[in-house]
Amino acid sequence: MPYQDFRQFLDVLRQRGELVDVSRFIALSDVGKALKQAYQKGRPAVCFKNNGTEFPLVCGVYSDRRKALLAFQADEKSILKNVLDGLANPIAPIVVNGEAPCHEVVITGDDIDINRFPIPTYSPKDGGPYITAGIVVSKDPETGIPDVGHYRFLILGKNTFSFSAQPFHRFGKNLTKCQKMGITPKAALIIGVDPVIAYTCQVQVHDQTNDWEVAGGLRGAPVELTKCKTCDIEVPTTAEVVIEFEVDMAKTVMEGPLGEYTGYYTPASLKPVARITAITHREKPIFQGL
């Protein structure tokens, strides 16, 4: 059976000794240093329970091949066949009516404050705090086909952020189409999901692909989705946090730099500004970083 949610995967990592819980205080500006040390000493994922916010921060759950095999519930002998079979047999998602776990808490209007969550500044020269483990769900405004992709978000204020989406990425293409059609782009950023959904973001497919079907095939079971509160987007019912937003394509800011996994900074460049329209989350959500 596939993982039902992010929490079940974390439980498996703990049982296998692949996740370490840290109770002593760590500043969000020191998380990057701690992760580097953890990576050099066995590569465990780390849950920072005491980080100056009310929510735990889990990082490093995709840090090596061992965890990838656990995510796919496979071993070295079966992983290739599992992935190829999953890609060859997509499974359509199921849209669930009624309240979902990701809507246990709904925040809108003046109550929105993204700074409540543990969002680190990973490297000294970063442009600011970054959401690095967020997955964007957007739709082609012409066809309605959903795309699921992995993008970085720089926090600008309590209800604004900027992001890096290249024009050749499907999210970038959707933004361009919205701009040409005179439509305000809307999307959702999901954090803390079944890990196979995160790996689905890396699959290179044509623009007419419904990524939820790819994720279903790789999971071996349909992804259960629910409608967002302020936009026409469906997201996994068990996501830990969902950040709904709209993009102001006419307004840009310098986004970056960001210290990347290569050991180098990507330089700052002009990127759009997005306004958060709602934040929904589970009771006592678990936030995630990379």
Coordinates of C-alpha atoms in Angstrom, one line a residue:
M1 CA 0.0 0.0 0.0
P2 CA 1.3 3.5 -0.8
Y3 CA 1.9 6.0 2.0
Q4 CA -1.3 7.8 3.0
D5 CA 0.4 10.9 4.0
F6 CA 3.7 12.6 4.9
R7 CA 3.5 11.6 8.5
Q8 CA 3.4 7.9 7.7
F9 CA 6.6 8.2 5.7
L10 CA 8.3 10.0 8.6
D11 CA 7.3 7.2 10.9
V12 CA 9.0 4.7 8.6
L13 CA 12.1 6.8 8.4
R14 CA 12.2 6.9 12.3
Q15 CA 11.8 3.2 12.5
R16 CA 14.6 2.6 10.1
G17 CA 17.0 5.1 11.8
E18 CA 16.8 7.5 8.9
L19 CA 15.2 10.4 10.9
V20 CA 16.6 12.1 14.0
D21 CA 14.5 14.3 16.2
V22 CA 16.3 17.3 17.7
S23 CA 14.6 18.9 20.8
R24 CA 17.2 21.5 21.7
F25 CA 16.7 25.0 20.2
I26 CA 18.1 25.9 16.8
A27 CA 17.9 29.2 15.1
L28 CA 16.4 29.1 11.6
S29 CA 19.5 30.8 10.3
D30 CA 21.6 27.8 11.6
V31 CA 19.4 25.1 9.9
G32 CA 21.6 25.0 6.8
K33 CA 24.7 24.4 8.9
A34 CA 23.1 21.6 10.9
L35 CA 21.9 19.9 7.7
K36 CA 25.4 20.0 6.2
Q37 CA 26.8 18.3 9.4
A38 CA 24.0 15.7 9.3
Y39 CA 24.7 15.0 5.7
Q40 CA 28.4 14.4 6.4
K41 CA 27.6 12.1 9.4
G42 CA 25.4 9.5 7.8
R43 CA 22.8 11.6 6.0
P44 CA 19.8 11.3 8.3
A45 CA 16.7 13.4 7.9
V46 CA 16.3 15.8 10.8
C47 CA 13.2 17.1 12.6
F48 CA 13.9 20.4 14.4
K49 CA 11.2 20.5 17.0
N50 CA 12.4 23.7 18.8
N51 CA 13.0 26.3 16.1
G52 CA 11.4 29.4 17.5
T53 CA 8.0 28.8 15.9
E54 CA 5.0 26.7 17.0
F55 CA 5.6 24.0 14.2
P56 CA 8.3 21.4 13.7
L57 CA 10.6 21.6 10.7
V58 CA 11.6 18.3 8.9
C59 CA 14.5 18.5 6.5
G60 CA 16.5 16.0 4.5
V61 CA 13.9 13.4 3.7
Y62 CA 15.1 13.1 0.1
S63 CA 18.8 13.3 1.0
D64 CA 20.0 10.0 -0.4
R65 CA 19.1 6.8 -2.3
R66 CA 18.2 4.9 0.9
K67 CA 15.3 7.2 1.6
A68 CA 14.2 7.2 -2.1
L69 CA 13.9 3.4 -1.9
L70 CA 11.9 3.7 1.2
A71 CA 9.7 6.3 -0.5
F72 CA 8.9 3.9 -3.3
Q73 CA 8.8 0.9 -0.9
A74 CA 11.3 -0.9 -3.1
D75 CA 14.8 -2.2 -3.1
E76 CA 17.7 -2.1 -5.6
K77 CA 16.3 -5.2 -7.4
S78 CA 12.7 -3.9 -7.8
I79 CA 13.0 -0.1 -8.0
L80 CA 13.5 0.1 -11.8
K81 CA 10.7 -2.2 -12.6
N82 CA 8.4 -0.4 -10.1
V83 CA 9.1 3.0 -11.6
L84 CA 8.8 1.8 -15.2
D85 CA 5.5 0.0 -14.5
G86 CA 4.2 3.0 -12.7
L87 CA 5.0 5.4 -15.6
A88 CA 3.4 2.9 -18.1
N89 CA 0.2 2.7 -16.1
P90 CA -1.0 6.1 -15.0
I91 CA -3.9 6.2 -12.5
A92 CA -6.4 9.1 -12.5
P93 CA -6.9 11.0 -9.2
I94 CA -10.0 11.1 -7.1
V95 CA -11.6 14.4 -6.1
V96 CA -13.0 14.1 -2.6
N97 CA -16.0 16.2 -1.6
G98 CA -16.3 17.5 2.0
E99 CA -13.7 18.7 4.4
A100 CA -10.2 17.2 4.1
P101 CA -7.4 17.0 6.6
C102 CA -5.5 19.8 4.8
H103 CA -8.5 22.1 5.6
E104 CA -8.6 21.4 9.4
V105 CA -7.4 25.0 9.8
V106 CA -8.3 27.7 7.3
I107 CA -6.6 31.2 7.4
T108 CA -7.7 34.0 5.1
G109 CA -7.6 37.8 5.0
D110 CA -5.6 39.8 7.5
D111 CA -4.9 36.7 9.6
I112 CA -2.6 35.3 6.9
D113 CA 1.0 35.4 8.1
I114 CA 3.5 33.0 6.4
N115 CA 6.1 34.0 9.0
R116 CA 4.4 31.7 11.5
F117 CA 6.0 28.8 9.8
P118 CA 9.7 27.7 10.2
I119 CA 11.2 29.0 7.0
P120 CA 15.0 29.1 7.2
T121 CA 17.6 31.3 5.6
Y122 CA 19.9 28.5 4.6
S123 CA 23.1 30.3 3.5
P124 CA 24.6 33.6 4.6
K125 CA 24.2 35.4 1.3
D126 CA 20.6 34.1 0.5
G127 CA 18.1 36.8 -0.5
G128 CA 16.1 35.9 2.6
P129 CA 14.1 33.0 4.1
Y130 CA 13.2 30.4 1.4
I131 CA 10.5 27.7 1.1
T132 CA 12.6 25.1 -0.6
A133 CA 10.4 22.0 -0.3
G134 CA 7.2 23.5 -1.7
I135 CA 5.4 21.9 -4.7
V136 CA 3.4 24.2 -7.0
V137 CA 0.1 23.0 -8.4
S138 CA -1.0 25.1 -11.4
K139 CA -3.3 24.6 -14.4
D140 CA -2.9 25.4 -18.1
P141 CA -5.5 28.2 -18.5
E142 CA -6.5 26.9 -22.0
T143 CA -6.8 23.2 -21.3
G144 CA -7.2 23.0 -17.5
I145 CA -4.5 20.3 -17.3
P146 CA -2.8 20.4 -13.9
D147 CA 1.0 20.6 -13.5
V148 CA 2.9 19.6 -10.4
G149 CA 6.3 21.1 -10.1
H150 CA 9.0 22.0 -7.6
Y151 CA 9.9 25.7 -7.2
R152 CA 11.6 27.9 -4.6
F153 CA 9.9 30.7 -2.9
L154 CA 11.5 33.8 -1.3
I155 CA 9.5 35.3 1.6
L156 CA 8.9 39.1 1.2
G157 CA 6.3 39.7 3.8
K158 CA 3.5 38.2 5.9
N159 CA 1.4 37.6 2.7
T160 CA 3.8 38.0 -0.2
F161 CA 6.6 36.0 -1.7
S162 CA 8.5 35.7 -5.0
F163 CA 9.5 32.6 -6.8
S164 CA 11.7 31.2 -9.6
A165 CA 9.9 29.6 -12.5
Q166 CA 11.8 29.5 -15.7
P167 CA 9.8 30.2 -18.9
F168 CA 10.4 26.7 -20.3
H169 CA 8.9 25.1 -17.1
R170 CA 5.2 24.2 -17.3
F171 CA 4.4 26.6 -14.4
G172 CA 6.3 29.3 -16.3
K173 CA 4.3 28.5 -19.5
N174 CA 1.0 28.6 -17.6
L175 CA 2.0 32.1 -16.3
T176 CA 2.8 33.3 -19.8
K177 CA -0.5 32.0 -21.1
C178 CA -2.5 33.7 -18.3
Q179 CA -0.7 37.0 -19.1
K180 CA -1.6 36.8 -22.8
M181 CA -5.2 35.9 -21.9
G182 CA -5.5 38.7 -19.4
I183 CA -6.1 36.3 -16.5
T184 CA -4.6 36.6 -13.0
P185 CA -2.6 33.4 -12.5
K186 CA -3.6 31.4 -9.4
A187 CA -1.9 28.4 -8.0
A188 CA -1.3 26.5 -4.7
L189 CA 2.0 25.6 -2.9
I190 CA 1.7 22.3 -1.1
I191 CA 4.1 21.2 1.7
G192 CA 4.4 17.8 3.3
V193 CA 3.0 15.1 1.0
D194 CA 3.4 11.5 0.2
P195 CA 7.0 11.4 -1.0
V196 CA 6.2 9.8 -4.3
I197 CA 4.3 13.0 -5.3
A198 CA 7.6 14.9 -4.7
Y199 CA 9.5 12.5 -6.9
T200 CA 6.8 12.9 -9.6
C201 CA 7.8 16.5 -9.9
Q202 CA 11.1 15.4 -11.4
V203 CA 9.5 13.3 -14.2
Q204 CA 9.9 14.9 -17.6
V205 CA 6.7 14.6 -19.6
H206 CA 4.9 16.5 -22.3
D207 CA 2.7 19.5 -21.5
Q208 CA -0.6 17.7 -22.0
T209 CA 0.2 15.3 -19.1
N210 CA -1.9 15.3 -16.0
D211 CA 0.8 14.9 -13.4
W212 CA -1.7 13.6 -10.8
E213 CA -2.1 10.6 -13.1
V214 CA 1.7 10.1 -13.2
A215 CA 1.8 10.2 -9.4
G216 CA -1.1 7.7 -9.2
G217 CA 0.8 5.3 -11.4
L218 CA 4.0 5.6 -9.4
R219 CA 2.0 5.2 -6.2
G220 CA 0.0 2.3 -7.5
A221 CA -3.2 4.0 -6.3
P222 CA -5.0 7.2 -7.1
V223 CA -4.1 10.5 -5.4
E224 CA -7.0 11.9 -3.4
L225 CA -7.5 15.6 -4.1
T226 CA -9.7 18.3 -2.7
K227 CA -10.6 21.8 -4.0
C228 CA -8.8 24.8 -2.7
K229 CA -10.6 27.5 -0.8
T230 CA -9.8 30.6 -3.0
C231 CA -8.7 29.2 -6.4
D232 CA -9.8 26.5 -8.9
I233 CA -7.0 24.2 -7.9
E234 CA -7.1 20.7 -6.5
V235 CA -4.5 19.6 -3.9
P236 CA -3.8 16.3 -2.0
T237 CA -6.3 15.9 0.9
T238 CA -3.5 15.0 3.4
A239 CA -1.0 17.8 2.6
E240 CA 0.4 19.3 5.8
V241 CA 0.2 22.9 4.5
V242 CA -1.4 24.5 1.5
I243 CA -0.6 28.0 0.5
E244 CA -3.0 29.4 -2.1
F245 CA -1.7 32.4 -4.1
E246 CA -2.2 34.7 -7.1
V247 CA 0.6 36.2 -9.2
D248 CA 1.0 39.9 -10.1
M249 CA 2.9 39.5 -13.4
A250 CA 3.2 43.3 -13.7
K251 CA 5.2 43.6 -10.4
T252 CA 8.7 42.2 -10.1
V253 CA 11.4 42.1 -7.4
M254 CA 15.0 40.9 -7.2
E255 CA 14.6 37.2 -6.2
G256 CA 17.8 35.5 -4.9
P257 CA 20.6 34.7 -4.5
L258 CA 20.1 31.2 -3.1
G259 CA 22.9 28.8 -2.1
E260 CA 22.2 25.6 -4.2
Y261 CA 23.1 22.0 -3.6
T262 CA 26.0 22.4 -6.0
G263 CA 27.8 24.5 -3.4
Y264 CA 27.3 27.7 -5.4
Y265 CA 24.9 30.6 -5.3
T266 CA 22.4 31.2 -8.1
P267 CA 22.4 35.0 -8.7
A268 CA 19.5 37.3 -8.0
S269 CA 17.2 38.2 -10.9
L270 CA 13.9 39.9 -11.4
K271 CA 10.9 37.7 -10.7
P272 CA 7.1 38.1 -10.2
V273 CA 5.5 38.9 -6.9
A274 CA 2.7 36.6 -5.6
R275 CA 0.1 37.4 -2.9
I276 CA -1.1 34.7 -0.6
T277 CA -4.9 34.4 -0.6
A278 CA -5.3 31.6 1.9
I279 CA -3.3 29.2 4.1
T280 CA -4.8 25.9 5.1
H281 CA -3.2 23.2 7.1
R282 CA -3.7 20.2 9.3
E283 CA -3.9 20.4 13.0
K284 CA -0.3 20.7 14.4
P285 CA 1.2 20.7 10.9
I286 CA 4.7 19.5 10.1
F287 CA 6.6 22.0 7.9
Q288 CA 9.4 20.8 5.5
G289 CA 12.7 22.1 4.2
L290 CA 15.4 20.8 1.9

